[in-house]
mmCIF file of C-alpha atoms in Angstrom:
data_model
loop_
_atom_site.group_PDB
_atom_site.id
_atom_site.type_symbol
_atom_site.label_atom_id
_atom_site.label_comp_id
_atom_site.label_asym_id
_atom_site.label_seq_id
_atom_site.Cartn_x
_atom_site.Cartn_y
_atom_site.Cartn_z
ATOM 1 C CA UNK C 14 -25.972 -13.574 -269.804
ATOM 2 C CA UNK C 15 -23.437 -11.217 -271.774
ATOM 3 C CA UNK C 16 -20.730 -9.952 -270.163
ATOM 4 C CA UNK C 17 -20.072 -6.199 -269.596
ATOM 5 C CA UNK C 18 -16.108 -5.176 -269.250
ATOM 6 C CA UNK C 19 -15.644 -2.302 -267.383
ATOM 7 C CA UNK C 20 -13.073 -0.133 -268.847
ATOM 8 C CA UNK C 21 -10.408 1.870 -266.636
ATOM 9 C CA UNK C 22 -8.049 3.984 -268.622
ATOM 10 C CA UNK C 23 -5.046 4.217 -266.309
ATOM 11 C CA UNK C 24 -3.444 7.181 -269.345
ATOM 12 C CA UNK C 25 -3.375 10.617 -269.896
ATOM 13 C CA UNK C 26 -4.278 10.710 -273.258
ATOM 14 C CA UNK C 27 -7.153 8.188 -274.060
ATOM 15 C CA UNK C 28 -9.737 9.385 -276.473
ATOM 16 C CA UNK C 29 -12.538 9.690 -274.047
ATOM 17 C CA UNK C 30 -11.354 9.917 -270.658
ATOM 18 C CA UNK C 31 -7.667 10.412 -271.046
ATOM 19 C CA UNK C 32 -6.240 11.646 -267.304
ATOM 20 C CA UNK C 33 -9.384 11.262 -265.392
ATOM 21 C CA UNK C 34 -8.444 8.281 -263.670
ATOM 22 C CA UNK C 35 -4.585 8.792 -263.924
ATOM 23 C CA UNK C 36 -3.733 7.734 -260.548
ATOM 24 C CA UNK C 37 -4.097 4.470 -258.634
ATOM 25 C CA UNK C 38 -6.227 5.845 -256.210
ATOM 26 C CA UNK C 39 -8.560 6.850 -258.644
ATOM 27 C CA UNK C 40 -8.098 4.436 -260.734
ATOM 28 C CA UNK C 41 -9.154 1.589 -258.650
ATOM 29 C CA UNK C 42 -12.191 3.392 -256.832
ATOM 30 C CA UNK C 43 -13.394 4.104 -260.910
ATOM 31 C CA UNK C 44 -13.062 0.253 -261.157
ATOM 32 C CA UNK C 45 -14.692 -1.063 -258.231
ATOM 33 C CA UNK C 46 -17.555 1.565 -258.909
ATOM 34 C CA UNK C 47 -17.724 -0.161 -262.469
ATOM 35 C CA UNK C 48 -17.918 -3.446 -260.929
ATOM 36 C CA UNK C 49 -20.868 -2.156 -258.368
ATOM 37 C CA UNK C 50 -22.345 -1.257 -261.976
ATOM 38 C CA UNK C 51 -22.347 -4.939 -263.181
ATOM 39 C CA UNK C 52 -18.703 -5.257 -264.559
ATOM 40 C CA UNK C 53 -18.106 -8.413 -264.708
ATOM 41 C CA UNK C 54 -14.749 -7.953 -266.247
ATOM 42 C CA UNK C 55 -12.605 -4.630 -265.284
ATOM 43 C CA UNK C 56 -10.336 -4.083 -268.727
ATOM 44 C CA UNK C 57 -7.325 -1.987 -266.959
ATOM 45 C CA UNK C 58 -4.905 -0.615 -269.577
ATOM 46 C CA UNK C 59 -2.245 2.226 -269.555
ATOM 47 C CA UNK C 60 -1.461 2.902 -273.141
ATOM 48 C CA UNK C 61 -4.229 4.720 -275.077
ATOM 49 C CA UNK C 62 -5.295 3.146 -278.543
ATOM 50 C CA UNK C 63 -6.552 6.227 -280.027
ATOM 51 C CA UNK C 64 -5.945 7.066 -283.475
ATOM 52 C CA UNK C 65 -2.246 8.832 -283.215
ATOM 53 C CA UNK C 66 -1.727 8.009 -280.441
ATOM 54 C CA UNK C 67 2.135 7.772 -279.292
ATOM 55 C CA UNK C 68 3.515 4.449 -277.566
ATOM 56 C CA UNK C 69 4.513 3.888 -274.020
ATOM 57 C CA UNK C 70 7.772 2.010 -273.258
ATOM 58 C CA UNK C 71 6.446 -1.651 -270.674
ATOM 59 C CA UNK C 72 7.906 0.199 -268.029
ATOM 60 C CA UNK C 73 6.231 3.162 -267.882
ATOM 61 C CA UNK C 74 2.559 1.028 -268.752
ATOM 62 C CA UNK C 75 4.009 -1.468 -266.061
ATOM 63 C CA UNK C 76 3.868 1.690 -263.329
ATOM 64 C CA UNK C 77 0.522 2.686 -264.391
ATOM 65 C CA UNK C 78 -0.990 -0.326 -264.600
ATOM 66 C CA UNK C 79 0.290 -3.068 -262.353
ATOM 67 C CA UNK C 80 -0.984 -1.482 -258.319
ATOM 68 C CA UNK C 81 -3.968 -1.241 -259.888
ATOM 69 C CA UNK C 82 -4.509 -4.841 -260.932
ATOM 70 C CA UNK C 83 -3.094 -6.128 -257.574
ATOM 71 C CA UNK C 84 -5.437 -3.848 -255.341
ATOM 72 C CA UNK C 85 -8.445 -4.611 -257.768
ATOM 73 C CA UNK C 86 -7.917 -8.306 -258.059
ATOM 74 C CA UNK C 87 -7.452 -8.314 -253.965
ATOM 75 C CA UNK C 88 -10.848 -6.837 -253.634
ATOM 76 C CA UNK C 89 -11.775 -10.022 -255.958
ATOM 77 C CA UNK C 90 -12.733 -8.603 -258.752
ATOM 78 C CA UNK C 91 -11.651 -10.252 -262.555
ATOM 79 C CA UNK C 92 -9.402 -8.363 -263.868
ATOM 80 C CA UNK C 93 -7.805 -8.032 -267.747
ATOM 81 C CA UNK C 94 -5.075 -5.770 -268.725
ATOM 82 C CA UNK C 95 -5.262 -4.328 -272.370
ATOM 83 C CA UNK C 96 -1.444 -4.631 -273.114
ATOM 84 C CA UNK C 97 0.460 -4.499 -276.280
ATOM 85 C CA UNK C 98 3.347 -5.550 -274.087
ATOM 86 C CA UNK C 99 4.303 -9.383 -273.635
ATOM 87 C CA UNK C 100 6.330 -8.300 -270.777
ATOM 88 C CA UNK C 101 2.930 -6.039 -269.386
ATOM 89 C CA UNK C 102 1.153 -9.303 -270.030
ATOM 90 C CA UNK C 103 3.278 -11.637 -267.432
ATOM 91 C CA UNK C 104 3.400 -8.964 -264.940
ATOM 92 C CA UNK C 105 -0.056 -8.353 -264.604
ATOM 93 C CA UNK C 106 -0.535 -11.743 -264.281
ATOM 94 C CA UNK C 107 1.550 -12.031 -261.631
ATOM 95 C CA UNK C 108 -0.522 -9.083 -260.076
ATOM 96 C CA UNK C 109 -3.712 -10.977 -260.790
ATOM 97 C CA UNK C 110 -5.516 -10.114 -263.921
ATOM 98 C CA UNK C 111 -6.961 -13.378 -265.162
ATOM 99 C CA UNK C 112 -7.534 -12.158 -269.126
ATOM 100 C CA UNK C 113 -4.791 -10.781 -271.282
ATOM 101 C CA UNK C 114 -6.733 -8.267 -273.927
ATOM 102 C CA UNK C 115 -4.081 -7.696 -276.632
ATOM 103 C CA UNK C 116 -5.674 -5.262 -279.687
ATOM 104 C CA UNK C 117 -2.995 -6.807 -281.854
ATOM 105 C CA UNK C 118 -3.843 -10.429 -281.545
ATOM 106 C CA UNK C 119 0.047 -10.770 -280.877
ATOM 107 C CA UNK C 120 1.005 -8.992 -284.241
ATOM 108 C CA UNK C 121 2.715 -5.927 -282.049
ATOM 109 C CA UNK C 122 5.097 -7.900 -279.530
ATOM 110 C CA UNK C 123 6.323 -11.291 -281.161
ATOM 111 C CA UNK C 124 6.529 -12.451 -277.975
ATOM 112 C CA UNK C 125 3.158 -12.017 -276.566
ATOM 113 C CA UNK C 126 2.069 -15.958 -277.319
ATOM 114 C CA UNK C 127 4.310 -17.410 -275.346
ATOM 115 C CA UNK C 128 3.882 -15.131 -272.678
ATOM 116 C CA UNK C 129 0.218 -15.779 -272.616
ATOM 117 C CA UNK C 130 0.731 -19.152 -272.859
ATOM 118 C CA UNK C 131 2.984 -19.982 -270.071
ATOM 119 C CA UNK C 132 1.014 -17.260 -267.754
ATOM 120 C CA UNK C 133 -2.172 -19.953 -268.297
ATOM 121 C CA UNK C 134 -4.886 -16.704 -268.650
ATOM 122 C CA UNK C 135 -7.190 -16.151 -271.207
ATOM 123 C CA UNK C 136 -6.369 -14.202 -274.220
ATOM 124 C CA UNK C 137 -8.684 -11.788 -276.123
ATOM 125 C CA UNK C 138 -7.231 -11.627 -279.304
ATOM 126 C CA UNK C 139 -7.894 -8.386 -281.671
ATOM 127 C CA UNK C 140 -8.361 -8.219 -285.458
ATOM 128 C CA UNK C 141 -5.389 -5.131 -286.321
ATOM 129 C CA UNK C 142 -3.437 -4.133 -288.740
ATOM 130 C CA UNK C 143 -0.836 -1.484 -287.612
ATOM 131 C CA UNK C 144 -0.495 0.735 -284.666
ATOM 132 C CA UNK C 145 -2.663 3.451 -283.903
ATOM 133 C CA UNK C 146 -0.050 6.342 -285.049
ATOM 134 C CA UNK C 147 -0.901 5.201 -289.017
ATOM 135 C CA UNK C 148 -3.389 2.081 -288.747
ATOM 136 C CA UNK C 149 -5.994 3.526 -291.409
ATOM 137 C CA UNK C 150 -3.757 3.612 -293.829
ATOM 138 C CA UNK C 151 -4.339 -0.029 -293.626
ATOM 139 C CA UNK C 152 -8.594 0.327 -293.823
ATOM 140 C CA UNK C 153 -8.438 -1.330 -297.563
ATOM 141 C CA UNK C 154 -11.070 -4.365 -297.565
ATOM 142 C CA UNK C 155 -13.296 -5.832 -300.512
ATOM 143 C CA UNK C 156 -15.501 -7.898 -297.878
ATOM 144 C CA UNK C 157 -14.440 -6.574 -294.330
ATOM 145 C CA UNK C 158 -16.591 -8.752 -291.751
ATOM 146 C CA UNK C 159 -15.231 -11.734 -294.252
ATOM 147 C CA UNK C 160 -11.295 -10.132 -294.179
ATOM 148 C CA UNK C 161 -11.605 -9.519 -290.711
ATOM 149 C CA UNK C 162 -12.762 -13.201 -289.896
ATOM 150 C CA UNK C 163 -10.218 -14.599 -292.305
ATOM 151 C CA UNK C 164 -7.823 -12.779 -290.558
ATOM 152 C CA UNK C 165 -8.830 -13.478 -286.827
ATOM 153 C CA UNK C 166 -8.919 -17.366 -288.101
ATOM 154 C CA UNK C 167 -5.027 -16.807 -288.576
ATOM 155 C CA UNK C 168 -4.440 -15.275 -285.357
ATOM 156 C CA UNK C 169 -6.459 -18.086 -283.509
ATOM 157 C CA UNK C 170 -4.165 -20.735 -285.569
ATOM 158 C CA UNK C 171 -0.845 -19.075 -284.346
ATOM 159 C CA UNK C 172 -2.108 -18.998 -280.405
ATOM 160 C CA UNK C 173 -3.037 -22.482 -280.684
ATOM 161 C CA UNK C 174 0.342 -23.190 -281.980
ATOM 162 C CA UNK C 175 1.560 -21.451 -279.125
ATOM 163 C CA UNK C 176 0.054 -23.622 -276.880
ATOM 164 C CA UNK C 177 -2.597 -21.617 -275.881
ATOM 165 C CA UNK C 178 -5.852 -23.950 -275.228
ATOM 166 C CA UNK C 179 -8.720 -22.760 -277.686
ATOM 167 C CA UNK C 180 -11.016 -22.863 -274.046
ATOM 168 C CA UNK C 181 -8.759 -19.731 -273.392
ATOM 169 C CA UNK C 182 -9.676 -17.764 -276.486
ATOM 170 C CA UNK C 183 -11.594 -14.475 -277.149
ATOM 171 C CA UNK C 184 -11.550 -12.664 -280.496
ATOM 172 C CA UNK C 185 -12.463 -9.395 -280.870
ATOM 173 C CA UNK C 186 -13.127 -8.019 -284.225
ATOM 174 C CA UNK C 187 -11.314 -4.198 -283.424
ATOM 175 C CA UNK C 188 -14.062 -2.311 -284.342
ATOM 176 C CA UNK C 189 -12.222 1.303 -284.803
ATOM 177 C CA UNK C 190 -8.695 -0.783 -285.470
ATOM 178 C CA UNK C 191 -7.438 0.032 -289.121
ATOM 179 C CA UNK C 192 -11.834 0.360 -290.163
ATOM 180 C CA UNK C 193 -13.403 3.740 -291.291
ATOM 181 C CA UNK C 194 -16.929 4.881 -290.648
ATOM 182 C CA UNK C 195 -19.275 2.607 -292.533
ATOM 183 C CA UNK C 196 -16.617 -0.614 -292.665
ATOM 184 C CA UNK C 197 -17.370 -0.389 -288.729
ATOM 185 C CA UNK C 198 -21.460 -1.202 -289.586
ATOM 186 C CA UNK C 199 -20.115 -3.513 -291.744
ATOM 187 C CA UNK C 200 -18.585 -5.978 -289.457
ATOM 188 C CA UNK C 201 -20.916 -5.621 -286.891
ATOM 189 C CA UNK C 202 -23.909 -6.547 -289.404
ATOM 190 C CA UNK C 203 -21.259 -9.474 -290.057
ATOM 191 C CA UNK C 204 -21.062 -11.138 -286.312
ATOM 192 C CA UNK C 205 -21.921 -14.097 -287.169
ATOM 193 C CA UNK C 206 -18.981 -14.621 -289.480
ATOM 194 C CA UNK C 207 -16.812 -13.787 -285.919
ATOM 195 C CA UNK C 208 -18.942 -16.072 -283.847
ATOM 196 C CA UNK C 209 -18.769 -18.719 -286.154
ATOM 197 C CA UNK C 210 -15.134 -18.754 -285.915
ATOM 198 C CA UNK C 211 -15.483 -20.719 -282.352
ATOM 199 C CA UNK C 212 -14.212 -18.876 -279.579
ATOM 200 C CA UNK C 213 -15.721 -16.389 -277.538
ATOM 201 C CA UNK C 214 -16.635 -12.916 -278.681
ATOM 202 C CA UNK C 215 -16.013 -9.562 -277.757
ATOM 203 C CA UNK C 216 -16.711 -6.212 -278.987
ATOM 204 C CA UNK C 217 -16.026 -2.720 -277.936
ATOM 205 C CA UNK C 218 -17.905 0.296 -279.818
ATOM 206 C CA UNK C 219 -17.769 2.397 -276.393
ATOM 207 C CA UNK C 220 -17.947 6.187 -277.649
ATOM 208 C CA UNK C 221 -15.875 5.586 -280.733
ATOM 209 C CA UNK C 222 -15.988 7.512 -283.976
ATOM 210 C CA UNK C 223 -17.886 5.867 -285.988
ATOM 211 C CA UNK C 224 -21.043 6.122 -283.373
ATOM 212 C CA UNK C 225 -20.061 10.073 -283.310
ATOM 213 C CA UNK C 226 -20.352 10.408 -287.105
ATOM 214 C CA UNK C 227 -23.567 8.599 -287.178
ATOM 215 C CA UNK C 228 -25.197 10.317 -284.439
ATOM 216 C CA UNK C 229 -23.697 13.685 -286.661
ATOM 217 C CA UNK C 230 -25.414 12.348 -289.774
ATOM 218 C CA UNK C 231 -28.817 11.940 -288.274
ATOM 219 C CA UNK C 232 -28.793 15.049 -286.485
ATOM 220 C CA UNK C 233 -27.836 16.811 -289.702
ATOM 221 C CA UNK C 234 -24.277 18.963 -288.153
ATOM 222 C CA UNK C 235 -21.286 19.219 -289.498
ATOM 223 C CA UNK C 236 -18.370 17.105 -288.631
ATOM 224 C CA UNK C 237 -16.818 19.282 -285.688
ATOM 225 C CA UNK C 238 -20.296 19.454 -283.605
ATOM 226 C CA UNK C 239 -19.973 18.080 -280.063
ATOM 227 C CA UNK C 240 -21.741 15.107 -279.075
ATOM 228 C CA UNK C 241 -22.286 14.555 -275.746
ATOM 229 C CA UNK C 242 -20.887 11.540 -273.418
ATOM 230 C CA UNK C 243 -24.280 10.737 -272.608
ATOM 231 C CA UNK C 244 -25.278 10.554 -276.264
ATOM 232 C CA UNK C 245 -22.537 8.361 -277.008
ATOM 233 C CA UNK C 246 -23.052 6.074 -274.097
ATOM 234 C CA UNK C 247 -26.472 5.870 -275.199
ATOM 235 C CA UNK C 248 -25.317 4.899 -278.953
ATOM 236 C CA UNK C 249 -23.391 2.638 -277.062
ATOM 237 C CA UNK C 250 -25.783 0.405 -275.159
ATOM 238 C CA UNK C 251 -27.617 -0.043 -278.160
ATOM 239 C CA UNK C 252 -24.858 -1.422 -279.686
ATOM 240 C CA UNK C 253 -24.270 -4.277 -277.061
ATOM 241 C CA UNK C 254 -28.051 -4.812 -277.191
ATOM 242 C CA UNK C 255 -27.947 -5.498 -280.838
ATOM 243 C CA UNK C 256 -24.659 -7.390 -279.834
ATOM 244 C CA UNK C 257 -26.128 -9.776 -277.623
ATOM 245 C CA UNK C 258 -28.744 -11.034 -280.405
ATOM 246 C CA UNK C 259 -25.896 -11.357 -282.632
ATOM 247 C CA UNK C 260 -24.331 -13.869 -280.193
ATOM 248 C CA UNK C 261 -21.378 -12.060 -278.511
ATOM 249 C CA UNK C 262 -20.133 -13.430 -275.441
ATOM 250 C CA UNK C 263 -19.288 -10.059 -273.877
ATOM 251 C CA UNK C 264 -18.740 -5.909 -274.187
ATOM 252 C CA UNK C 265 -16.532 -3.311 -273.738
ATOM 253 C CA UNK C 266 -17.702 -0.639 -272.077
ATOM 254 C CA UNK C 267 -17.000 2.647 -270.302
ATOM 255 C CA UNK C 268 -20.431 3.361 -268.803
ATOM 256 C CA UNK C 269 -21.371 -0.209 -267.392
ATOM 257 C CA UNK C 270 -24.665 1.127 -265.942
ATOM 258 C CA UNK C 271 -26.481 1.916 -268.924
ATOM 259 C CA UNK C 272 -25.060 -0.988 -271.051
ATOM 260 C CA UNK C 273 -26.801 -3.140 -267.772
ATOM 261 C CA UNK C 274 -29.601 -1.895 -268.426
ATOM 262 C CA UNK C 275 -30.028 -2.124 -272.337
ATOM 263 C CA UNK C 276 -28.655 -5.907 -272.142
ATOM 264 C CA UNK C 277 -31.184 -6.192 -269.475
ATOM 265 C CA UNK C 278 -34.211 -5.423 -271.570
ATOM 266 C CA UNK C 279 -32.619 -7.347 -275.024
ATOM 267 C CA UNK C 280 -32.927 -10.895 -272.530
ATOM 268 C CA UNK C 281 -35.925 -9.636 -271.146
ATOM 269 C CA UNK C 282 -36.820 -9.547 -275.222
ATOM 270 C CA UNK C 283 -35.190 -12.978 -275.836
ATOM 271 C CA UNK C 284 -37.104 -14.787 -273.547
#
């Protein structure tokens, strides 16, 4: 069965539900509702991703994120932190979380590898290029599913060299991560160059731009019209579905319900 990971933005300023959940209370009642949903990963970070968006110092991250790990991993839940931070990484190990999801694939903090390594979690490793504030300057690719699965090959070669067990692996080809609009379709219609590479896989489309413009295009508006969450939680969960046939081991997801429910009826499909 593919996984579903819950996300819980722990920030003020994430693209789609930046300062919803930006307290612990909150926080951890979003992620143990997500978990009710079928999460059977909750992905807590507290440093948006979004394109321009400013960095946190490990401290500040550290405040948002850690009491929610420790109370979510009490309630026994599996918990990841998405963490640029190597120093983010050990402590919310200590707290609990079980999976360390670093975007960069250890590119950001040089000492993220080791960290991982002696913390003994698993490590979702992310195909990037540069940080959010200019990363599509960097969206230059002849072949991008191939690029991106050359690339993630390197990244994979480094952790092992860091000691980190290939069982412990996930790669996640960044879909929104230094790609524009169509390069996005690209490398998802290119999976199987990702799942070759061995380790698990994970993808996370949830809401992002790319599923905005092409719900824009078909729809025939203009670039500024509003498309609703729903719509894009919809867009979403057909995504995984198509995921799923393509072999990934597991999804990123803000509304876990709906994704259920689509990877529900692609098994059903499968047999």
């Amino acid at each position: 069965m593919t996984g579903i990971w819950g996300i819980v933005n722990v920030t003020p300023d994430s693209f789609s539900d930046g300062g919803r959940f930006f307290d612990v209370d909150r926080a951890v009642a979003h992620g143990l509702r997500l978990r009710a949903d079928g999460a059977t990963v909750l992905d807590v970070g507290g440093e948006s991703t979004r394109p321009g968006a400013e960095r946190v110092g490990a401290a500040v991250e550290q405040e948002r994120v850690i009491p929610v790990i420790e109370v979510l991993a009490a309630a026994g839940a599996p918990v990841s932190v998405d963490t640029l931070n190597a120093a983010t990484a050990a402590a919310a190990v200590r707290a609990g979380a079980r999976i360390v999801n670093d975007v960069s694939g250890g590119l950001a903090d040089p000492e993220m590898r080791a960290a991982v390594a002696e913390s003994g979690a698993d490590y979702a490793i992310g195909h990037w290029r540069g940080f959010s504030a200019d990363m599509y300057a960097h969206a230059d690719y002849r072949r991008v599913a191939r690029e991106v699965a050359g690339e993630l090959k390197e990244r994979i070669g480094e952790a092992a060299a860091s000691g980190i067990a290939p069982s412990r692996l996930i790669v996640d080809p960044g879909i929104g991560f230094a790609k524009a609009g169509r390069q996005n379709w690209d490398v998802l219609r290119g999976l199987d160059e990702i799942v070759a590479l061995g380790p698990r896989v994970l993808i996370g489309t949830s809401r992002k731009r790319f599923l905005v413009e092409t719900l824009r295009s078909a729809e025939g508006s203009g670039e500024d019209a509003e498309i609703p969450e729903s719509r894009r939680d919809l867009a979403t969960a057909v995504t995984s579905a198509l995921a799923l046939r393509a072999g990934v081991w597991a999804v990123r997801v803000h509304d876990v319900a709906a994704t259920r429910d689509a990877l529900a009826i692609a098994h059903a499909w499968e047999g």
